Amino acid sequence: MQTQIKICGLKDEHTVDAAAKSGATHIGLNLYEPSPRSVPLEQAAALRMRAPAGVKVVLLLVNAEPGFTAKAIEVVKPDIVQFHGSETHQYLRVLKSAVDIEIWKAFGVKDAATLKNADQYEGAADLILFDAPAQALPGGTGTRFDWSLLNQHKHKLPWGLAGGLNPDNVGEALRQTRAILVDTSSGVESAPGIKDMDKIAAFCQAVRNHDNS
């Protein structure tokens, strides 16, 4: 089975094209304004239309108000909404019953207790994304967590891996964790919020090299 690849924090047509051409299965559009990777709602909608068939569009929200969440889903029409804040499983369960799209929930992994907390989202999320703990901003920290924690846990939900992944370490990350999806943002950048086309291609190739090994 081929590993799914998400390139997150894309801000323009060139990077959307590069991710799709390199073999990404998912692209992420960030609406969290404090992030250097954020885009306005209207731009997210335009980039969503740029994504070719077969590439799923993930909309990233952080503790967004329900009204804004509903508007963002209506305007952008993403395939998936990824919640990267402190959204509760009760809230996501209600949302999931009201929308016909996938819902992902990201967690910053500090210890085994984080993984146990993620289990509460069974029935509220379609996939859990395990990331490095938040620093000044959630996600995009360029740091990794202890991957061995994942192998010690009986997961109740499908899950993907994020946090400090780059072309040089993603193969080893997959060997250690056997994640079905890998997600990178800062790991394919030349500066915060500035994607590097060559790094995007190298990341995707490293994942495929692992898959074919």
Short mmCIF file of C-alpha atoms in Angstrom, two decimals:
data_model
loop_
_atom_site.label_atom_id
_atom_site.label_comp_id
_atom_site.label_asym_id
_atom_site.label_seq_id
_atom_site.Cartn_x
_atom_site.Cartn_y
_atom_site.Cartn_z
CA MET A 1 0.00 0.00 0.00
CA GLN A 2 1.32 3.41 -0.94
CA THR A 3 1.84 5.90 1.87
CA GLN A 4 -0.35 8.98 1.62
CA ILE A 5 1.54 12.28 1.46
CA LYS A 6 0.25 15.63 2.67
CA ILE A 7 2.11 18.84 1.88
CA CYS A 8 0.67 21.49 4.19
CA GLY A 9 0.70 25.27 4.26
CA LEU A 10 0.61 25.92 0.51
CA LYS A 11 0.01 29.54 -0.41
CA ASP A 12 0.10 29.86 -4.22
CA GLU A 13 -0.65 28.07 -7.45
CA HIS A 14 3.00 27.17 -8.10
CA THR A 15 3.35 25.18 -4.90
CA VAL A 16 -0.02 23.47 -5.39
CA ASP A 17 1.15 22.43 -8.86
CA ALA A 18 4.52 21.27 -7.52
CA ALA A 19 2.95 19.16 -4.77
CA ALA A 20 0.54 17.51 -7.19
CA LYS A 21 3.25 16.89 -9.80
CA SER A 22 5.55 15.37 -7.17
CA GLY A 23 2.92 12.86 -6.10
CA ALA A 24 1.30 14.36 -3.02
CA THR A 25 -2.07 12.79 -2.26
CA HIS A 26 -3.18 15.70 -0.06
CA ILE A 27 -2.49 19.44 0.09
CA GLY A 28 -3.12 21.58 3.15
CA LEU A 29 -4.50 25.12 3.17
CA ASN A 30 -4.04 26.97 6.44
CA LEU A 31 -6.64 29.51 7.62
CA TYR A 32 -5.01 30.19 11.00
CA GLU A 33 -4.07 33.87 10.67
CA PRO A 34 -1.10 33.98 13.11
CA SER A 35 0.71 31.37 11.02
CA PRO A 36 3.19 32.46 8.33
CA ARG A 37 1.52 29.81 6.15
CA SER A 38 -2.00 31.19 6.38
CA VAL A 39 -4.03 32.34 3.39
CA PRO A 40 -7.24 34.40 3.22
CA LEU A 41 -10.48 32.51 2.76
CA GLU A 42 -10.93 33.64 -0.85
CA GLN A 43 -7.38 32.58 -1.75
CA ALA A 44 -7.94 29.19 -0.14
CA ALA A 45 -11.02 28.76 -2.33
CA ALA A 46 -9.00 29.60 -5.45
CA LEU A 47 -6.21 27.19 -4.53
CA ARG A 48 -8.76 24.51 -3.81
CA MET A 49 -9.98 24.85 -7.41
CA ARG A 50 -6.38 24.59 -8.62
CA ALA A 51 -5.89 21.16 -7.05
CA PRO A 52 -6.23 18.44 -9.70
CA ALA A 53 -8.64 15.54 -9.45
CA GLY A 54 -7.26 12.83 -7.21
CA VAL A 55 -5.52 15.26 -4.83
CA LYS A 56 -7.52 15.83 -1.66
CA VAL A 57 -7.68 19.32 -0.18
CA VAL A 58 -7.34 19.65 3.59
CA LEU A 59 -8.46 22.86 5.30
CA LEU A 60 -6.61 23.58 8.54
CA LEU A 61 -8.45 25.38 11.36
CA VAL A 62 -7.35 26.20 14.90
CA ASN A 63 -10.04 26.86 17.53
CA ALA A 64 -12.20 28.55 14.90
CA GLU A 65 -15.66 29.82 15.82
CA PRO A 66 -18.47 27.54 14.59
CA GLY A 67 -19.78 30.27 12.30
CA PHE A 68 -16.40 30.74 10.63
CA THR A 69 -15.95 26.98 10.36
CA ALA A 70 -19.29 26.66 8.55
CA LYS A 71 -18.44 29.56 6.23
CA ALA A 72 -14.99 28.16 5.44
CA ILE A 73 -16.44 24.77 4.54
CA GLU A 74 -19.08 26.42 2.35
CA VAL A 75 -16.66 28.74 0.55
CA VAL A 76 -13.63 26.46 0.11
CA LYS A 77 -15.47 23.13 -0.24
CA PRO A 78 -12.55 21.06 1.07
CA ASP A 79 -12.44 17.28 1.07
CA ILE A 80 -11.21 17.28 4.67
CA VAL A 81 -11.14 19.70 7.60
CA GLN A 82 -8.19 19.31 9.97
CA PHE A 83 -8.66 20.74 13.46
CA HIS A 84 -5.39 21.68 15.10
CA GLY A 85 -6.51 23.35 18.33
CA SER A 86 -8.27 22.28 21.52
CA GLU A 87 -11.50 21.22 19.80
CA THR A 88 -13.34 18.65 21.92
CA HIS A 89 -14.54 15.29 20.72
CA GLN A 90 -18.09 16.35 21.61
CA TYR A 91 -17.85 19.36 19.30
CA LEU A 92 -16.37 17.37 16.43
CA ARG A 93 -18.96 14.63 16.84
CA VAL A 94 -21.74 17.19 16.37
CA LEU A 95 -19.96 18.72 13.39
CA LYS A 96 -19.35 15.35 11.80
CA SER A 97 -23.05 14.58 11.93
CA ALA A 98 -23.79 17.84 10.08
CA VAL A 99 -21.23 17.79 7.25
CA ASP A 100 -20.42 15.24 4.57
CA ILE A 101 -16.63 15.57 4.61
CA GLU A 102 -13.76 13.91 6.44
CA ILE A 103 -12.68 15.32 9.78
CA TRP A 104 -9.13 15.03 11.09
CA LYS A 105 -7.88 15.99 14.55
CA ALA A 106 -4.25 16.85 15.24
CA PHE A 107 -2.53 16.23 18.57
CA GLY A 108 0.83 17.41 19.84
CA VAL A 109 2.32 14.26 21.35
CA LYS A 110 3.98 14.83 24.71
CA ASP A 111 3.61 11.36 26.20
CA ALA A 112 1.48 8.22 26.18
CA ALA A 113 -1.39 10.13 27.81
CA THR A 114 -1.78 12.17 24.61
CA LEU A 115 -2.41 8.99 22.64
CA LYS A 116 -4.98 7.82 25.18
CA ASN A 117 -6.76 11.18 24.89
CA ALA A 118 -6.87 10.78 21.11
CA ASP A 119 -8.84 7.56 21.53
CA GLN A 120 -11.78 9.65 22.79
CA TYR A 121 -12.23 10.96 19.24
CA GLU A 122 -13.41 7.60 17.92
CA GLY A 123 -16.63 8.40 16.08
CA ALA A 124 -15.78 12.11 16.04
CA ALA A 125 -12.82 12.07 13.64
CA ASP A 126 -11.86 9.99 10.63
CA LEU A 127 -8.13 10.26 11.23
CA ILE A 128 -5.81 11.40 14.00
CA LEU A 129 -2.67 13.33 13.06
CA PHE A 130 0.12 12.96 15.60
CA ASP A 131 2.36 16.03 15.58
CA ALA A 132 5.09 17.55 17.73
CA PRO A 133 3.85 19.55 20.74
CA ALA A 134 2.82 23.12 19.97
CA GLN A 135 5.31 25.90 20.61
CA ALA A 136 4.51 29.51 19.77
CA LEU A 137 2.14 28.19 17.11
CA PRO A 138 0.45 24.81 16.66
CA GLY A 139 2.14 22.81 13.92
CA GLY A 140 4.94 23.84 11.58
CA THR A 141 7.48 23.71 14.40
CA GLY A 142 10.08 21.69 12.53
CA THR A 143 10.56 19.47 15.57
CA ARG A 144 9.74 15.80 16.06
CA PHE A 145 8.46 13.80 19.02
CA ASP A 146 9.34 10.33 20.31
CA TRP A 147 8.04 8.07 17.55
CA SER A 148 8.43 4.97 19.71
CA LEU A 149 5.37 6.07 21.69
CA LEU A 150 3.21 5.24 18.68
CA ASN A 151 4.33 1.62 18.61
CA GLN A 152 3.42 1.13 22.26
CA HIS A 153 -0.22 2.15 21.77
CA LYS A 154 -3.24 0.26 20.45
CA HIS A 155 -4.77 2.83 18.11
CA LYS A 156 -8.54 3.02 17.78
CA LEU A 157 -8.47 5.30 14.74
CA PRO A 158 -6.47 5.55 11.52
CA TRP A 159 -3.57 7.91 12.10
CA GLY A 160 -0.92 9.91 10.30
CA LEU A 161 2.46 11.29 11.31
CA ALA A 162 3.63 14.92 11.34
CA GLY A 163 6.22 16.92 13.22
CA GLY A 164 9.71 17.65 11.91
CA LEU A 165 9.45 15.44 8.84
CA ASN A 166 11.72 16.30 5.93
CA PRO A 167 13.24 14.56 2.89
CA ASP A 168 16.14 13.23 4.98
CA ASN A 169 14.19 11.59 7.80
CA VAL A 170 10.78 10.62 6.41
CA GLY A 171 11.99 7.22 5.25
CA GLU A 172 13.26 6.36 8.72
CA ALA A 173 10.06 7.74 10.25
CA LEU A 174 8.03 5.36 8.11
CA ARG A 175 10.26 2.41 8.95
CA GLN A 176 9.85 3.09 12.65
CA THR A 177 6.14 3.92 12.78
CA ARG A 178 4.50 2.35 9.69
CA ALA A 179 2.24 5.41 9.42
CA ILE A 180 -0.31 5.36 6.61
CA LEU A 181 0.09 9.10 6.01
CA VAL A 182 2.93 11.58 6.46
CA ASP A 183 2.47 15.33 6.69
CA THR A 184 5.12 18.00 6.23
CA SER A 185 5.16 21.78 6.13
CA SER A 186 8.32 23.45 7.45
CA GLY A 187 10.35 20.41 6.33
CA VAL A 188 9.93 21.45 2.69
CA GLU A 189 10.54 25.18 3.15
CA SER A 190 13.47 27.50 2.50
CA ALA A 191 12.11 29.96 5.10
CA PRO A 192 8.98 30.05 7.29
CA GLY A 193 6.00 29.98 4.93
CA ILE A 194 8.14 29.76 1.77
CA LYS A 195 7.88 26.37 0.11
CA ASP A 196 10.85 24.94 -1.80
CA MET A 197 9.84 23.07 -4.98
CA ASP A 198 12.91 20.84 -4.92
CA LYS A 199 12.32 19.86 -1.28
CA ILE A 200 8.68 19.02 -2.04
CA ALA A 201 9.82 16.72 -4.84
CA ALA A 202 12.55 15.19 -2.67
CA PHE A 203 10.13 14.53 0.18
CA CYS A 204 7.64 12.75 -2.07
CA GLN A 205 10.42 10.75 -3.70
CA ALA A 206 11.77 9.67 -0.31
CA VAL A 207 8.32 8.37 0.64
CA ARG A 208 8.02 6.43 -2.62
CA ASN A 209 11.54 5.04 -2.18
CA HIS A 210 10.42 3.66 1.18
CA ASP A 211 7.25 2.24 -0.32
CA ASN A 212 9.22 0.47 -3.03
CA SER A 213 11.96 -0.86 -0.77
#
